mmCIF file of C-alpha atoms in Angstrom:
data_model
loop_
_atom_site.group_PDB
_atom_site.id
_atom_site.type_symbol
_atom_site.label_atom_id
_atom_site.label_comp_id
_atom_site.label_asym_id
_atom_site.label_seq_id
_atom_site.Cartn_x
_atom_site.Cartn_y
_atom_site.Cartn_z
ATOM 1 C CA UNK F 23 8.394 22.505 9.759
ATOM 2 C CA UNK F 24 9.415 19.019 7.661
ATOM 3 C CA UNK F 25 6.382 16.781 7.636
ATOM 4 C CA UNK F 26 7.147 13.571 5.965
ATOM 5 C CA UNK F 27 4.067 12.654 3.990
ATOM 6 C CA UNK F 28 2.030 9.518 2.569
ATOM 7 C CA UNK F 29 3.036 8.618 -0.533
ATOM 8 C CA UNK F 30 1.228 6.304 -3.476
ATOM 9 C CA UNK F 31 2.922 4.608 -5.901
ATOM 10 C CA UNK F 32 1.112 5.577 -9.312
ATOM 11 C CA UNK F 33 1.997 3.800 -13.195
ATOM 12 C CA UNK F 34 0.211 3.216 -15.673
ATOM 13 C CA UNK F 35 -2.664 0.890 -15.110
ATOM 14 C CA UNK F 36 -2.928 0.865 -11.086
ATOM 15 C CA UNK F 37 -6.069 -0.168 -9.405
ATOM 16 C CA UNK F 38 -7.065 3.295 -8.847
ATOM 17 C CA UNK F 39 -10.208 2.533 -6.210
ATOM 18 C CA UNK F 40 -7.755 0.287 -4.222
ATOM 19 C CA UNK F 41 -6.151 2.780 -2.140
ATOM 20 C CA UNK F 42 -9.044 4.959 -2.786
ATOM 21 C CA UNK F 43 -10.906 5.005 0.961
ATOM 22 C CA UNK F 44 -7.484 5.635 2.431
ATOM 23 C CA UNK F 45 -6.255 8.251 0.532
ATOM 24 C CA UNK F 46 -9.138 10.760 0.546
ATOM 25 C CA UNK F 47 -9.403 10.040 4.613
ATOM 26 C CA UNK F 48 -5.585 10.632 5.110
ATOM 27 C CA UNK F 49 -6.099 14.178 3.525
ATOM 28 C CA UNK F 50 -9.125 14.899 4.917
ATOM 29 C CA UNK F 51 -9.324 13.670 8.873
ATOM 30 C CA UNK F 52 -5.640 13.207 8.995
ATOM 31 C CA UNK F 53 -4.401 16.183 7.762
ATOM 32 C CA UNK F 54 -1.636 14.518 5.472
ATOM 33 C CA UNK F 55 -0.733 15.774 1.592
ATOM 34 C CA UNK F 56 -0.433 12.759 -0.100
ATOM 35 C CA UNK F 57 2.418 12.619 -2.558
ATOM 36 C CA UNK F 58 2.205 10.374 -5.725
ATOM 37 C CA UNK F 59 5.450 8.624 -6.816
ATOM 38 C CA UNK F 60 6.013 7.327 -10.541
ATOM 39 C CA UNK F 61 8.540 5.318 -12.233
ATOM 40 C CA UNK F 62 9.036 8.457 -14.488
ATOM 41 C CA UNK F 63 7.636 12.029 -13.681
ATOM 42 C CA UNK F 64 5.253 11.538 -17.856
ATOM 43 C CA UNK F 65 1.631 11.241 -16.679
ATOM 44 C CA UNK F 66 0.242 7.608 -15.924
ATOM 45 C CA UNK F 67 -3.645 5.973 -16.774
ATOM 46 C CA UNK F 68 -4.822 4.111 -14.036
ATOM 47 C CA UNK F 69 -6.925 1.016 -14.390
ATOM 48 C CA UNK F 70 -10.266 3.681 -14.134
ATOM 49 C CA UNK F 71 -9.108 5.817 -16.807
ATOM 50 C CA UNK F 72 -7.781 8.941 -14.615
ATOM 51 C CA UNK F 73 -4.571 10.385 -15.922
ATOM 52 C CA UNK F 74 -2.369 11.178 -12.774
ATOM 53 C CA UNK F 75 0.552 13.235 -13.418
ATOM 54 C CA UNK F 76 3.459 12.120 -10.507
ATOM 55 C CA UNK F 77 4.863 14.810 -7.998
ATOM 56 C CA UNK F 78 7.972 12.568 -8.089
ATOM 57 C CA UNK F 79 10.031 10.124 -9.928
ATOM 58 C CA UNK F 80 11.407 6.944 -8.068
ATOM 59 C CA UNK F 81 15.011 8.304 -8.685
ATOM 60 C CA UNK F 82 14.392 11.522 -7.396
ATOM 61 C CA UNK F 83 12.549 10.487 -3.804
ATOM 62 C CA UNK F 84 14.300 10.591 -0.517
ATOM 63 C CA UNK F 85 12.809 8.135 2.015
ATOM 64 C CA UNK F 86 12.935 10.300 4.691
ATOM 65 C CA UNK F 87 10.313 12.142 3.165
ATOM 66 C CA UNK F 88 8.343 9.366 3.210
ATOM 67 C CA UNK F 89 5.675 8.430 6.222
ATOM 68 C CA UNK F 90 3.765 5.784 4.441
ATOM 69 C CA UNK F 91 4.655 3.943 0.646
ATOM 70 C CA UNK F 92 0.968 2.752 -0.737
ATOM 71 C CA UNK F 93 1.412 0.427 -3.028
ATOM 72 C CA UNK F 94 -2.165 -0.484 -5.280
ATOM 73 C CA UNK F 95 -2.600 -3.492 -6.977
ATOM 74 C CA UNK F 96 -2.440 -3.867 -11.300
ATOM 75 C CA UNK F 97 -1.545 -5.757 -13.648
ATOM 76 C CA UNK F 98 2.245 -4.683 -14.099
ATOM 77 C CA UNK F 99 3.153 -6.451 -10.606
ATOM 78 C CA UNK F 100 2.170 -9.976 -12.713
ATOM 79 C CA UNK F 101 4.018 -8.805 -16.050
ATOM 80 C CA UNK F 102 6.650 -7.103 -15.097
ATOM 81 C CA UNK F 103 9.555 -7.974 -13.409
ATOM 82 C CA UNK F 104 10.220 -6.056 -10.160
ATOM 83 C CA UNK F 105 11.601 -2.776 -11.167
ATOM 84 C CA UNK F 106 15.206 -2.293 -9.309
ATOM 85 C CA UNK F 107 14.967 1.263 -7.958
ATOM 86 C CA UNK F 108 11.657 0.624 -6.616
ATOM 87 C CA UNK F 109 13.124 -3.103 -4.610
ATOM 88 C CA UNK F 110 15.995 -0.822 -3.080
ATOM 89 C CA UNK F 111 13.527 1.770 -1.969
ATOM 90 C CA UNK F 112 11.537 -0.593 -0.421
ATOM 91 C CA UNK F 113 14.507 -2.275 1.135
ATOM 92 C CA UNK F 114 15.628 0.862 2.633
ATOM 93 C CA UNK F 115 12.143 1.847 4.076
ATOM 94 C CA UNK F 116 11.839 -1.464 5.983
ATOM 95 C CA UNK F 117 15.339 -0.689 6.829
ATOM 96 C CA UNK F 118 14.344 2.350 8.497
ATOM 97 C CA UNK F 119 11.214 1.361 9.858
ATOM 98 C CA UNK F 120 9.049 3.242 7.646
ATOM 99 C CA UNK F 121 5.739 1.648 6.659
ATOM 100 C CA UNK F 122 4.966 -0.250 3.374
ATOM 101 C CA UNK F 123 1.116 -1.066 2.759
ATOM 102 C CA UNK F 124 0.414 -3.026 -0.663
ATOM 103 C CA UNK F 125 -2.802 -4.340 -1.306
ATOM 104 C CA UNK F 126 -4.155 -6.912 -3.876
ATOM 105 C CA UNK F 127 -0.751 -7.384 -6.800
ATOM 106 C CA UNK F 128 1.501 -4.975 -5.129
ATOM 107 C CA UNK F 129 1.898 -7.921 -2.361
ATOM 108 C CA UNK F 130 3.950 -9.726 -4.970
ATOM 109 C CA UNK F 131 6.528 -6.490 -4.530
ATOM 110 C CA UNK F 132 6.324 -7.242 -1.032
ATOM 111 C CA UNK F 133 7.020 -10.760 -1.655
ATOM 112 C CA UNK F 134 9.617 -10.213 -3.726
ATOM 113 C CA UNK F 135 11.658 -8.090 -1.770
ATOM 114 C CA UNK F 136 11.165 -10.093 1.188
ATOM 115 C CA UNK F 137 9.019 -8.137 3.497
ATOM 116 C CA UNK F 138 6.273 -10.625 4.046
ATOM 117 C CA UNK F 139 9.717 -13.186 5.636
ATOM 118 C CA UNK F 140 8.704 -13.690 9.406
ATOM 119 C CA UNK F 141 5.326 -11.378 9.130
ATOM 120 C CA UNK F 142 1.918 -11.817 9.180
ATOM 121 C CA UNK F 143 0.237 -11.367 6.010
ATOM 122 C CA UNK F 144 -2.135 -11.806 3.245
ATOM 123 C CA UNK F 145 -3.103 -11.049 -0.478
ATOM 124 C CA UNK F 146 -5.213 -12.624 -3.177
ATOM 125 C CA UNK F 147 -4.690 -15.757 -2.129
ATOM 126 C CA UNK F 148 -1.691 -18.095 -0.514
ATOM 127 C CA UNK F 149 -1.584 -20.105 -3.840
ATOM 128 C CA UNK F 150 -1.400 -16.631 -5.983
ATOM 129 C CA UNK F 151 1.920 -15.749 -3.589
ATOM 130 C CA UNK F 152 3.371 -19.129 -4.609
ATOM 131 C CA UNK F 153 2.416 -19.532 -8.101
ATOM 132 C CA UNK F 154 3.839 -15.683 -8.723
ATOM 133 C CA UNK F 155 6.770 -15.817 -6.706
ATOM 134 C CA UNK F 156 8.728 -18.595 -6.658
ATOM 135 C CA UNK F 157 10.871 -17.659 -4.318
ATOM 136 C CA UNK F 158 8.231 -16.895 -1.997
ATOM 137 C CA UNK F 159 9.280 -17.748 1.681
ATOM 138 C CA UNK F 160 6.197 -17.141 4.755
ATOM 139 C CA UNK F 161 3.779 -19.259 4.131
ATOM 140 C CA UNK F 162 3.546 -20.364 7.234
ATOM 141 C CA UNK F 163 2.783 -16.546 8.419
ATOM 142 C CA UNK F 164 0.269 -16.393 5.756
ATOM 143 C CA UNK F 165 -3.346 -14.983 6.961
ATOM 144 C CA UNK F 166 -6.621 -16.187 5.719
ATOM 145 C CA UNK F 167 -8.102 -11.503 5.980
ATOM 146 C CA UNK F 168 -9.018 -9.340 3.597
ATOM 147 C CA UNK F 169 -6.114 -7.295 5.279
ATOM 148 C CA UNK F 170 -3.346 -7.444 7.919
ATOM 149 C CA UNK F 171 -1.205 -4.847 9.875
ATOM 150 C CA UNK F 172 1.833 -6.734 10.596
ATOM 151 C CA UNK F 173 5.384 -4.414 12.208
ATOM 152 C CA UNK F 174 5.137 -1.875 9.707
ATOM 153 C CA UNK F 175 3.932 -3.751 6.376
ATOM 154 C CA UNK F 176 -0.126 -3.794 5.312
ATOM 155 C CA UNK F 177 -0.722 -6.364 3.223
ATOM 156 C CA UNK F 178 -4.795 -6.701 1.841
ATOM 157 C CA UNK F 179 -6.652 -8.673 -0.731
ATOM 158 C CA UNK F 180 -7.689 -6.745 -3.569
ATOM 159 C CA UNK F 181 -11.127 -7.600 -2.484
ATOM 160 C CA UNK F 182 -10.239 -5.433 0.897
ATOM 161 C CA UNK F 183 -10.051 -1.958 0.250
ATOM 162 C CA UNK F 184 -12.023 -0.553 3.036
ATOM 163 C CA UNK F 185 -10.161 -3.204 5.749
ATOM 164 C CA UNK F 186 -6.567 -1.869 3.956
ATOM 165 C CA UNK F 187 -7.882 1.694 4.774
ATOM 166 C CA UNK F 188 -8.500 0.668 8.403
ATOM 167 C CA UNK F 189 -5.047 -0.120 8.991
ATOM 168 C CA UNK F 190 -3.547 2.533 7.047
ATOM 169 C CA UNK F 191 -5.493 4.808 9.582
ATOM 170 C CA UNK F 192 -4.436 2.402 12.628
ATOM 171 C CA UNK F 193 -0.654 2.801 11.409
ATOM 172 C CA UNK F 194 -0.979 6.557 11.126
ATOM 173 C CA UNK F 195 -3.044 6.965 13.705
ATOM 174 C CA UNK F 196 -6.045 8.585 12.195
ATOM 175 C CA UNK F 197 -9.113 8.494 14.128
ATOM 176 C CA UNK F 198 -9.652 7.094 17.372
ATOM 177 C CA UNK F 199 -9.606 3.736 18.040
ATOM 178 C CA UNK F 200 -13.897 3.926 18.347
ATOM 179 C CA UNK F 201 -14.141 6.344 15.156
ATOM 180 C CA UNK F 202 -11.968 3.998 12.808
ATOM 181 C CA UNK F 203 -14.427 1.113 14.077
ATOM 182 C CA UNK F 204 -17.159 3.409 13.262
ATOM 183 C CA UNK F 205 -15.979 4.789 9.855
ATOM 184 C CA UNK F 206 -15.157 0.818 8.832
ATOM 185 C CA UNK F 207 -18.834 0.406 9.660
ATOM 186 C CA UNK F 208 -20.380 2.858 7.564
ATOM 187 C CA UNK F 209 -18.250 1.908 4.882
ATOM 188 C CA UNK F 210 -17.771 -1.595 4.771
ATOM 189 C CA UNK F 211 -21.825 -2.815 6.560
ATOM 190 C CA UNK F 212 -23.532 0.860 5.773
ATOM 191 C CA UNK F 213 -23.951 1.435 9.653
#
């Protein structure tokens, strides 16, 4: 039977440790296959050095396949403009109610394409939102956390990897209420 699956957003240069907590739990306690997603199908070099070869190519992805987008932070959300087929796939995923979770840069895509309008949110900074994207509208939703679960969208700071796990696990359900709080404390206080 179809299982639509978590997928991560991979090109060269992404912040490989970002979505790092959530990606090994989702395998591994949630039973999901992640699928990355490129630009292209050539093999990319994250920020860490790890050469990641994409199962698919933004062209090629059908967003009912789709159960989660991940989108990690780098440099390319701050030097490149927003790259068209990846706005109109994230249009059509908040279309269809299909969660988006970006963490650190990546919530400039979010920006950009409007997701963060009339949702709770946060990233680096407010200022970094407004310097970045000029057309940035939601301040006033903006959310002084190192992450935020917000109607479908995730937004973190980069400094929040292990909160942006949490609610990646709290969207998909992985773990129990009392064993998320207890795998955030081992990872994020050591407990």
């Amino acid at each position: 039977m179809f299982r639509p699956a978590p997928h991560l957003l991979v090109f060269d240069g992404f912040a490989d440790w970002e979505p790092a907590y959530a990606i090994a739990e989702l395998q591994r306690s949630g039973g999901h296959r992640l699928v990355t997603l490129g630009f292209t199908e050539e093999p990319v070099i994250s920020m860490g050095g790890l050469t990641v070869l994409p199962d698919l190519n933004l062209a090629s992805v059908d967003p009912e396949t789709i159960r989660l987008l991940i989108l990690p932070g780098g440099d390319r959300w701050e030097k490149e403009p927003l790259d068209e087929a990846l706005g109109v796939l994230l249009s059509r995923l908040a279309e269809a109610r299909i969660p988006i979770a970006a963490i650190c840069g990546a919530t400039l895509g979010a920006a950009q394409t409007g997701l963060l309008a009339g949702r709770k949110h946060t990233s680096n900074a407010l200022a970094y939102l407004k310097e970045k994207v000029p057309d940035y509208t939601g301040a006033e939703h903006y959310v002084e956390a190192l992450a935020v679960r917000d109607r479908g969208v995730i937004t973190a700071s980069g400094l929040g990897a292990v909160e942006f796990a949490r609610e990646i696990f709290a969207e998909l359900g992985v773990f129990s209420t009392e064993d998320r709080e207890t795998w955030f404390r081992m990872f994020k206080q050591g407990k």
